[in-house]
Coordinates of C-alpha atoms and ligand atoms in Angstrom, one line a residue:
M48 CA -56.8 25.3 95.7
K49 CA -56.1 27.5 98.8
I50 CA -58.1 27.6 102.0
A51 CA -57.7 29.2 105.4
I52 CA -58.6 27.8 108.8
I53 CA -59.3 30.1 111.7
G54 CA -58.4 28.4 115.0
G55 CA -55.5 25.9 115.4
G56 CA -57.1 23.8 118.2
Y57 CA -58.0 20.1 117.9
V58 CA -60.4 20.6 115.0
G59 CA -58.6 23.4 113.2
L60 CA -55.2 21.7 113.3
V61 CA -56.3 18.2 112.4
S62 CA -58.6 19.5 109.6
G63 CA -55.8 21.8 108.3
A64 CA -53.2 19.0 108.3
C65 CA -55.6 16.6 106.6
F66 CA -56.8 19.0 103.9
A67 CA -53.1 19.7 103.2
E68 CA -52.5 15.9 103.0
F69 CA -55.3 16.0 100.3
G70 CA -53.0 18.3 98.3
V71 CA -54.7 21.6 99.2
D72 CA -52.7 24.7 100.2
V73 CA -53.8 25.4 103.8
A74 CA -53.1 28.3 106.1
V75 CA -54.1 27.7 109.8
F76 CA -54.3 31.0 111.7
E77 CA -54.2 30.6 115.5
A78 CA -54.8 33.7 117.6
D79 CA -53.1 32.5 120.8
P80 CA -49.4 33.8 120.4
A81 CA -48.0 30.9 122.6
K82 CA -49.7 28.2 120.6
R83 CA -48.8 30.0 117.3
A84 CA -45.2 30.2 118.4
M85 CA -45.2 26.4 119.1
L86 CA -46.7 25.7 115.7
L87 CA -44.1 27.8 114.0
E88 CA -41.4 25.9 115.8
G89 CA -42.9 22.6 114.5
K90 CA -44.3 21.7 118.0
I91 CA -47.9 20.5 118.4
P92 CA -49.8 22.2 121.3
I93 CA -52.2 19.2 121.8
Y94 CA -51.8 15.5 122.0
E95 CA -53.2 13.7 119.1
P96 CA -51.6 10.5 117.8
G97 CA -49.9 10.9 114.4
L98 CA -50.6 14.6 114.2
D99 CA -47.0 15.7 114.7
K100 CA -45.8 13.7 111.6
L101 CA -48.7 14.8 109.4
V102 CA -48.1 18.5 110.3
A103 CA -44.3 18.1 109.8
D104 CA -44.7 16.4 106.4
N105 CA -47.2 18.8 105.0
S106 CA -45.3 21.9 106.4
A107 CA -42.1 20.5 104.7
A108 CA -44.0 20.0 101.5
G109 CA -45.1 23.7 101.6
R110 CA -48.8 22.9 101.7
L111 CA -49.4 23.8 105.4
S112 CA -48.5 27.1 106.9
F113 CA -49.1 29.0 110.2
P114 CA -49.3 32.7 109.3
T115 CA -48.6 35.3 111.9
T116 CA -51.6 37.4 110.9
M117 CA -55.1 36.6 109.8
E118 CA -54.7 38.9 106.7
I119 CA -51.8 36.7 105.5
G120 CA -53.7 33.6 106.2
I121 CA -56.8 34.4 104.2
T122 CA -55.0 35.9 101.2
G123 CA -56.3 34.1 98.1
A124 CA -58.3 31.6 100.1
E125 CA -61.4 30.3 98.3
A126 CA -62.9 29.0 101.6
I127 CA -62.3 30.2 105.1
F128 CA -63.1 27.7 107.8
I129 CA -64.1 28.9 111.3
A130 CA -62.8 26.3 113.8
V131 CA -62.8 28.3 117.0
G132 CA -64.2 27.1 120.3
T133 CA -68.0 27.2 121.1
P134 CA -67.9 26.5 124.8
T135 CA -71.0 26.6 127.1
R136 CA -71.9 30.2 127.9
R137 CA -71.7 30.9 131.6
G138 CA -75.1 30.8 133.3
D139 CA -77.5 29.6 130.7
G140 CA -76.1 26.6 128.9
H141 CA -76.2 28.2 125.4
A142 CA -73.2 27.8 123.1
D143 CA -71.0 30.9 123.5
L144 CA -70.6 32.2 120.0
S145 CA -68.5 35.2 120.9
Y146 CA -65.3 33.6 119.4
V147 CA -67.1 32.6 116.2
F148 CA -68.6 36.1 115.6
A149 CA -65.3 37.8 116.6
A150 CA -63.4 35.6 114.1
V151 CA -66.0 36.2 111.4
E152 CA -65.8 40.0 111.8
Q153 CA -62.0 39.9 111.6
V154 CA -62.2 37.7 108.5
V155 CA -64.8 39.8 106.6
L156 CA -63.0 43.1 107.4
A157 CA -59.7 41.7 106.1
L158 CA -61.1 40.0 103.0
D159 CA -60.2 41.5 99.6
H160 CA -61.8 38.9 97.3
P161 CA -65.0 36.8 97.1
A162 CA -65.0 33.8 99.4
I163 CA -67.0 31.2 101.3
I164 CA -67.0 31.3 105.1
V165 CA -67.5 27.7 106.3
T166 CA -68.4 26.9 109.9
K167 CA -66.6 23.8 111.1
S168 CA -67.2 24.8 114.8
T169 CA -70.3 23.2 116.2
V170 CA -72.8 26.1 116.1
P171 CA -76.5 26.4 117.0
V172 CA -79.1 26.4 114.3
G173 CA -79.4 29.8 112.8
T174 CA -75.7 30.8 113.3
G175 CA -74.9 30.5 109.6
R176 CA -77.7 33.0 108.7
K177 CA -76.3 35.4 111.4
I178 CA -72.8 35.1 110.0
A179 CA -74.2 35.9 106.5
E180 CA -75.9 39.0 108.0
I181 CA -72.7 40.2 109.6
A182 CA -70.8 39.6 106.4
H183 CA -73.3 41.5 104.2
R184 CA -73.6 44.3 106.7
L185 CA -69.8 44.8 107.1
R186 CA -68.9 44.1 103.5
P187 CA -71.8 44.9 101.2
D188 CA -69.1 45.4 98.5
L189 CA -68.0 41.8 98.5
K190 CA -69.5 38.5 97.5
I191 CA -69.3 36.4 100.6
E192 CA -71.3 33.2 101.2
V193 CA -71.7 31.0 104.2
A194 CA -71.7 27.2 104.4
S195 CA -71.8 24.7 107.2
N196 CA -69.5 21.7 107.4
P197 CA -69.8 20.3 110.9
E198 CA -66.9 18.1 112.0
F199 CA -67.4 14.6 113.5
L200 CA -63.8 13.6 114.3
R201 CA -63.1 12.1 117.7
E202 CA -60.0 13.1 119.7
G203 CA -57.6 10.2 119.9
S204 CA -58.5 8.9 116.4
A205 CA -59.0 12.3 114.8
I206 CA -56.8 11.8 111.7
T207 CA -58.4 8.5 110.7
D208 CA -61.8 9.9 111.4
F209 CA -61.1 12.9 109.2
M210 CA -59.5 10.9 106.4
R211 CA -62.1 8.0 106.4
P212 CA -65.3 9.5 107.8
D213 CA -68.6 7.8 107.8
R214 CA -69.9 10.8 105.9
V215 CA -69.3 14.5 105.2
V216 CA -72.1 16.9 105.8
V217 CA -72.3 20.1 103.8
G218 CA -74.9 22.8 104.4
A219 CA -75.0 25.2 101.5
D220 CA -77.5 27.3 99.7
T221 CA -75.7 28.0 96.4
D222 CA -73.9 26.0 93.7
W223 CA -70.8 28.1 94.3
A224 CA -70.5 27.0 97.9
R225 CA -71.4 23.4 97.1
D226 CA -68.9 23.3 94.3
V227 CA -66.0 24.7 96.5
L228 CA -66.7 22.1 99.2
Q229 CA -67.2 19.3 96.7
R230 CA -63.7 20.1 95.2
L231 CA -62.2 20.2 98.6
Y232 CA -63.6 16.8 99.6
R233 CA -62.9 15.2 96.2
P234 CA -60.4 12.7 97.7
L235 CA -63.1 11.4 100.0
Y236 CA -65.7 11.4 97.3
L237 CA -63.3 9.1 95.3
I238 CA -63.2 6.6 98.1
E239 CA -67.0 6.6 98.1
T240 CA -67.5 8.6 101.3
P241 CA -71.2 9.6 101.4
I242 CA -71.5 13.4 101.2
V243 CA -74.8 14.7 102.6
F244 CA -75.8 18.0 101.0
A245 CA -78.4 19.9 103.0
G246 CA -79.5 23.4 103.8
L247 CA -77.6 25.5 106.3
E248 CA -80.0 24.9 109.2
T249 CA -80.2 21.2 108.5
A250 CA -76.5 20.8 108.5
E251 CA -76.2 22.7 111.8
L252 CA -78.8 20.5 113.4
I253 CA -77.3 17.3 112.1
K254 CA -74.2 17.9 114.2
Y255 CA -76.2 18.4 117.4
A256 CA -78.6 15.6 116.7
A257 CA -75.6 13.2 116.2
N258 CA -74.0 14.2 119.4
G259 CA -77.3 14.2 121.3
F260 CA -78.0 10.7 120.0
L261 CA -74.6 9.3 121.0
A262 CA -74.8 10.9 124.4
M263 CA -78.2 9.3 124.8
K264 CA -76.8 5.9 123.9
I265 CA -74.1 6.2 126.5
T266 CA -76.6 7.4 129.1
F267 CA -78.9 4.5 128.2
I268 CA -76.3 1.8 128.8
N269 CA -75.2 3.6 132.0
E270 CA -78.8 3.3 133.3
M271 CA -78.9 -0.3 132.2
A272 CA -75.6 -0.8 134.2
D273 CA -77.3 0.5 137.4
L274 CA -80.2 -1.9 136.7
C275 CA -77.8 -4.8 136.1
E276 CA -76.2 -4.2 139.5
K277 CA -79.6 -4.4 141.2
V278 CA -80.8 -7.6 139.4
G279 CA -77.6 -9.5 139.1
A280 CA -77.1 -9.1 135.4
D281 CA -73.9 -8.2 133.5
V282 CA -73.9 -5.0 131.5
N283 CA -71.1 -6.1 129.2
D284 CA -73.2 -9.0 128.0
V285 CA -76.3 -6.8 127.8
A286 CA -74.4 -4.4 125.6
R287 CA -73.1 -7.2 123.4
G288 CA -76.6 -8.8 123.3
I289 CA -78.3 -5.6 122.1
G290 CA -75.4 -4.2 120.1
L291 CA -75.2 -7.2 117.8
D292 CA -78.6 -6.1 116.6
G293 CA -77.8 -4.1 113.5
R294 CA -80.5 -1.6 114.2
I295 CA -78.7 -0.7 117.5
G296 CA -75.0 -1.2 116.8
R297 CA -72.2 -2.0 119.2
K298 CA -70.5 1.4 119.5
F299 CA -71.1 3.8 122.4
L300 CA -72.5 1.0 124.5
H301 CA -69.7 1.0 127.1
A302 CA -71.0 1.6 130.6
G303 CA -68.8 4.0 132.6
P304 CA -68.7 7.0 134.9
G305 CA -70.7 9.3 132.7
F306 CA -69.6 11.1 129.5
G307 CA -67.3 14.0 129.5
G308 CA -65.1 15.7 127.0
S309 CA -65.1 18.9 124.9
C310 CA -68.3 18.0 122.9
F311 CA -71.0 15.9 124.5
P312 CA -71.6 17.9 127.7
K313 CA -71.7 21.3 126.0
D314 CA -73.5 20.1 122.9
T315 CA -76.3 18.3 124.8
L316 CA -76.8 21.4 126.9
A317 CA -76.9 23.6 123.8
L318 CA -79.3 21.3 122.0
M319 CA -81.5 21.4 125.1
R320 CA -81.6 25.2 124.9
I321 CA -82.0 25.3 121.1
A322 CA -85.0 23.0 121.3
E323 CA -86.5 24.9 124.2
E324 CA -86.2 28.2 122.4
A325 CA -87.6 26.8 119.2
G326 CA -90.7 25.7 121.2
A327 CA -90.0 22.0 120.7
P328 CA -88.3 21.0 124.0
S329 CA -86.5 17.7 124.0
R330 CA -87.3 15.8 127.2
L331 CA -85.0 13.0 126.2
I332 CA -82.0 15.4 125.9
Q333 CA -83.0 17.1 129.2
S334 CA -82.9 13.7 130.9
V335 CA -79.6 12.8 129.3
V336 CA -78.0 16.0 130.7
S337 CA -79.3 15.6 134.2
V338 CA -78.8 11.8 134.4
N339 CA -75.2 12.2 133.3
D340 CA -74.4 15.1 135.7
Q341 CA -75.8 13.1 138.6
R342 CA -73.9 10.0 137.5
K343 CA -70.5 11.7 137.6
I344 CA -71.2 12.9 141.1
A345 CA -72.5 9.5 142.2
M346 CA -69.1 8.0 141.4
V347 CA -67.8 9.5 144.6
E348 CA -70.3 7.6 146.7
R349 CA -69.4 4.4 144.8
V350 CA -65.8 4.7 145.8
V351 CA -66.7 5.7 149.4
A352 CA -69.0 2.6 149.7
A353 CA -66.3 0.4 148.2
C354 CA -63.9 1.7 150.9
G355 CA -66.3 0.6 153.6
G356 CA -68.3 3.8 154.0
S357 CA -65.5 6.3 154.6
V358 CA -62.4 7.5 152.8
T359 CA -61.1 9.8 155.5
G360 CA -57.4 9.4 155.7
K361 CA -57.3 6.8 153.0
R362 CA -54.9 7.0 150.1
I363 CA -56.7 6.6 146.8
A364 CA -54.9 6.1 143.5
V365 CA -56.8 7.5 140.6
L366 CA -55.5 6.1 137.3
G367 CA -56.5 8.0 134.1
L368 CA -57.4 11.7 134.3
A369 CA -58.2 12.7 130.7
F370 CA -61.8 12.3 129.7
K371 CA -60.9 9.3 127.5
P372 CA -57.7 7.5 126.4
E373 CA -55.4 8.8 123.6
T374 CA -56.0 12.4 124.5
D375 CA -54.8 15.0 127.0
D376 CA -58.2 16.7 126.9
M377 CA -59.5 17.3 130.5
R378 CA -62.6 19.2 129.6
E379 CA -65.6 17.9 131.7
A380 CA -63.5 14.8 132.5
P381 CA -65.3 12.5 135.0
S382 CA -62.0 12.6 137.0
L383 CA -62.7 16.2 138.0
P384 CA -65.9 15.8 140.1
L385 CA -64.6 12.4 141.4
I386 CA -61.3 13.8 142.7
G387 CA -63.0 16.9 144.1
G388 CA -65.5 14.8 145.9
L389 CA -62.9 12.3 147.3
L390 CA -60.8 15.2 148.6
D391 CA -63.9 16.8 150.2
A392 CA -64.6 13.4 151.9
G393 CA -61.2 13.5 153.5
A394 CA -59.2 11.2 151.1
T395 CA -55.6 11.7 150.0
V396 CA -55.7 11.4 146.2
V397 CA -52.7 10.5 144.0
G398 CA -53.4 10.7 140.3
F399 CA -51.6 9.5 137.2
D400 CA -52.3 9.8 133.5
P401 CA -50.0 8.7 130.6
V402 CA -50.3 12.0 128.7
A403 CA -52.7 14.4 130.4
M404 CA -50.5 15.3 133.5
G405 CA -49.6 18.7 132.3
V406 CA -53.1 19.8 131.5
A407 CA -54.5 17.9 134.6
K408 CA -52.2 19.8 137.0
A409 CA -53.6 23.1 135.7
V410 CA -57.2 22.1 136.3
L411 CA -57.3 19.6 139.2
P412 CA -57.2 20.7 142.9
S413 CA -53.7 21.5 144.3
A414 CA -54.6 19.4 147.4
M415 CA -54.0 16.2 145.4
T416 CA -50.7 14.8 144.3
F417 CA -49.5 13.6 141.0
A418 CA -47.4 10.5 140.6
P419 CA -44.7 10.3 137.8
D420 CA -45.8 6.7 136.9
V421 CA -48.4 4.0 137.7
A422 CA -46.2 2.2 140.2
T423 CA -45.6 5.3 142.3
A424 CA -49.4 6.1 142.2
L425 CA -50.2 2.6 143.5
T426 CA -47.5 2.4 146.1
G427 CA -49.2 2.3 149.5
A428 CA -52.7 3.0 148.1
D429 CA -55.6 1.8 150.1
A430 CA -57.8 1.8 146.9
L431 CA -57.4 2.0 143.2
V432 CA -60.0 3.8 141.1
L433 CA -59.6 3.3 137.4
V434 CA -61.2 6.2 135.6
T435 CA -59.8 6.2 132.1
E436 CA -59.0 3.0 130.2
W437 CA -55.5 3.7 128.9
N438 CA -54.0 0.5 127.5
E439 CA -51.1 0.5 130.0
F440 CA -53.7 0.1 132.8
R441 CA -55.4 -2.8 131.2
A442 CA -52.2 -4.8 131.6
L443 CA -52.0 -4.3 135.4
A444 CA -52.1 -7.8 137.0
P445 CA -53.8 -8.3 140.4
Q446 CA -50.5 -9.8 141.6
R447 CA -48.7 -6.5 140.8
L448 CA -51.4 -4.5 142.5
G449 CA -51.1 -6.7 145.5
E450 CA -47.3 -6.0 145.7
L451 CA -47.7 -2.2 145.4
M452 CA -50.9 -1.4 147.2
R453 CA -51.6 -1.4 151.0
G454 CA -55.3 -2.0 150.7
K455 CA -57.4 -4.4 148.7
V456 CA -60.0 -2.3 147.0
V457 CA -60.3 -1.8 143.2
V458 CA -63.1 0.3 141.8
D459 CA -63.1 -0.2 138.0
L460 CA -65.2 2.5 136.3
R461 CA -64.4 1.1 132.8
N462 CA -64.8 -2.6 133.3
V463 CA -61.3 -3.4 132.1
F464 CA -60.1 -5.9 134.8
D465 CA -61.0 -9.5 135.2
P466 CA -63.4 -9.8 138.1
I467 CA -62.5 -13.5 138.8
A468 CA -58.7 -12.8 138.8
M469 CA -59.3 -9.8 141.1
R470 CA -61.3 -11.9 143.5
E471 CA -58.8 -14.8 143.4
S472 CA -56.1 -12.3 144.5
G473 CA -58.2 -11.2 147.5
F474 CA -59.4 -7.8 146.1
R475 CA -62.8 -6.3 146.8
Y476 CA -63.5 -5.5 143.2
L477 CA -66.3 -3.2 142.1
A478 CA -67.0 -2.8 138.4
I479 CA -69.8 -1.0 136.5
G480 CA -73.0 -2.9 135.9
R481 CA -71.6 -6.2 137.0
A482 CA -72.8 -8.1 140.0
Q483 CA -70.2 -8.0 142.7
L484 CA -68.6 -11.4 143.3
P485 CA -68.6 -12.4 147.0
E486 CA -65.3 -11.7 148.6
K487 CA -62.9 -14.7 148.9
D488 CA -63.0 -16.3 152.3
Ligands
NAD594 N1 -62.6 18.6 119.9 C1 -63.3 17.8 119.2 O1 -63.2 16.6 119.3 C2 -64.4 18.3 118.3 C3 -65.0 17.5 117.4 C4 -66.0 18.0 116.5 C5 -66.3 19.3 116.6 N2 -65.7 20.2 117.5 C6 -66.1 21.6 117.5 O2 -65.1 22.3 116.9 C7 -64.9 23.6 117.5 C8 -63.5 23.8 117.9 O3 -63.2 22.8 118.9 P1 -61.7 22.5 119.4 O4 -61.8 21.3 120.3 O5 -60.8 22.4 118.2 O6 -61.4 23.8 120.3 P2 -60.0 24.3 120.8 O7 -60.4 25.2 122.0 O8 -59.1 23.2 120.9 O9 -59.5 25.2 119.6 C9 -60.0 26.5 119.3 C10 -58.8 27.4 118.9 O10 -59.3 28.6 118.3 C11 -58.4 29.6 118.7 N3 -59.1 30.9 118.4 C12 -60.1 31.5 119.1 N4 -60.5 32.6 118.5 C13 -59.7 32.8 117.4 C14 -59.5 33.8 116.4 N5 -60.3 34.9 116.3 N6 -58.6 33.6 115.4 C15 -57.8 32.5 115.4 N7 -57.8 31.6 116.4 C16 -58.8 31.7 117.3 C17 -58.2 29.4 120.1 O11 -57.0 30.0 120.6 C18 -58.0 27.8 120.1 O12 -56.7 27.4 120.0 C19 -66.0 23.6 118.6 O13 -67.1 24.2 118.2 C20 -66.2 22.2 118.9 O14 -67.5 21.9 119.4 C21 -64.8 19.7 118.3

């Protein structure tokens, strides 16, 4: 079986390498010449644990290729997956479908055989029908069908998520499309992965509903964290206490600085617009979007307050810049508004991230500095703000912080440090959703 994937980003590259691992012949076409050149040299343009080996192994086995043109890529492909970006459209919050439609037009004009076009990109309800219209208008001579196969992988654990998903969702209207996707996912079917077959619109909505729900869960525990701080409760225990209830579940109940990343912010915004336009506005999703936006900005005030009401002239070490650990993705990262706000408030900001430094330097203000390692970032700092919970930060002992830092303030936006140990070492320690212990005399 041969398939093509259009777009060699996080989703396209991971899906391509994993399908190749299933034994399928996969061509991943990436339009960006710089990224394509890297892929052809065996380099991976993104950071994703294990991906370099999976790509190398499957390229060596001849199952994974990176064609230089789309025409070469789609030759003989039974299914062509669209895995290009669907960022927020400037101005109105809708998903920008220009990359999707441009890719579809290119594909259908170049096709010389019947094929299924499958959207793996997250696309608003109705997009599959529009793609079918484009295909039939441009190529009335050819049998082209459209299916939806939304992707649920998480950056940082993308390969495991793809290889052992909770479920696979397939939106398809015909036996042909269902059969092609069923054959493709046969290795997952054999390990009893549930495969949810639905109509096109339903599959498209499942993806937004899933992300909307998860974003809501995070936002819920973040609001509970604020309440915990007011009433002297501990959000970690609240999360555990409710999460052990099987109806609720323990995942996505970690209080923090607000969700970021390449999916939740844009997908909640798009879901809000989809629902409004359909005449069924979602007040829950509207609240999630605005509560989360406000929360990210409010983190600046939290740090300023921890520093005694002003950060002017203070050196603040920000540890963790990527939106979450195990990725170099900086899209909508909570570190962005935080660092911008701290600089505006007059602080000197020194940042460090174990893998996202290259990407971070391109998107963070040039007024901040970047440290080559944790120790340099902390040296002489008046305050430490932990933004992303990389494992190497978890191991930082208060004694080590005391040796390196000038000041005694730690703002822990991920609740990774031990409040008692911090207090014992004389730190003013502020976590999320945990009552602040009185400072040591
Ligand atoms: N990143 C995630 O964790 C994740 C998870 C699930 C779903 N998704 C969805 O998958 C889609 C892709 O996301 P991503 O994070 O992989 O984006 P990305 O920006 O990392 O990758 C998209 C790639 O497509 C390429 N591209 C654009 N137009 C092209 C064309 N015409 N031909 C060939 N290549 C082209 C771009 O150069 C880019 O490399 C989005 O809709 C996203 O919402 C992402």
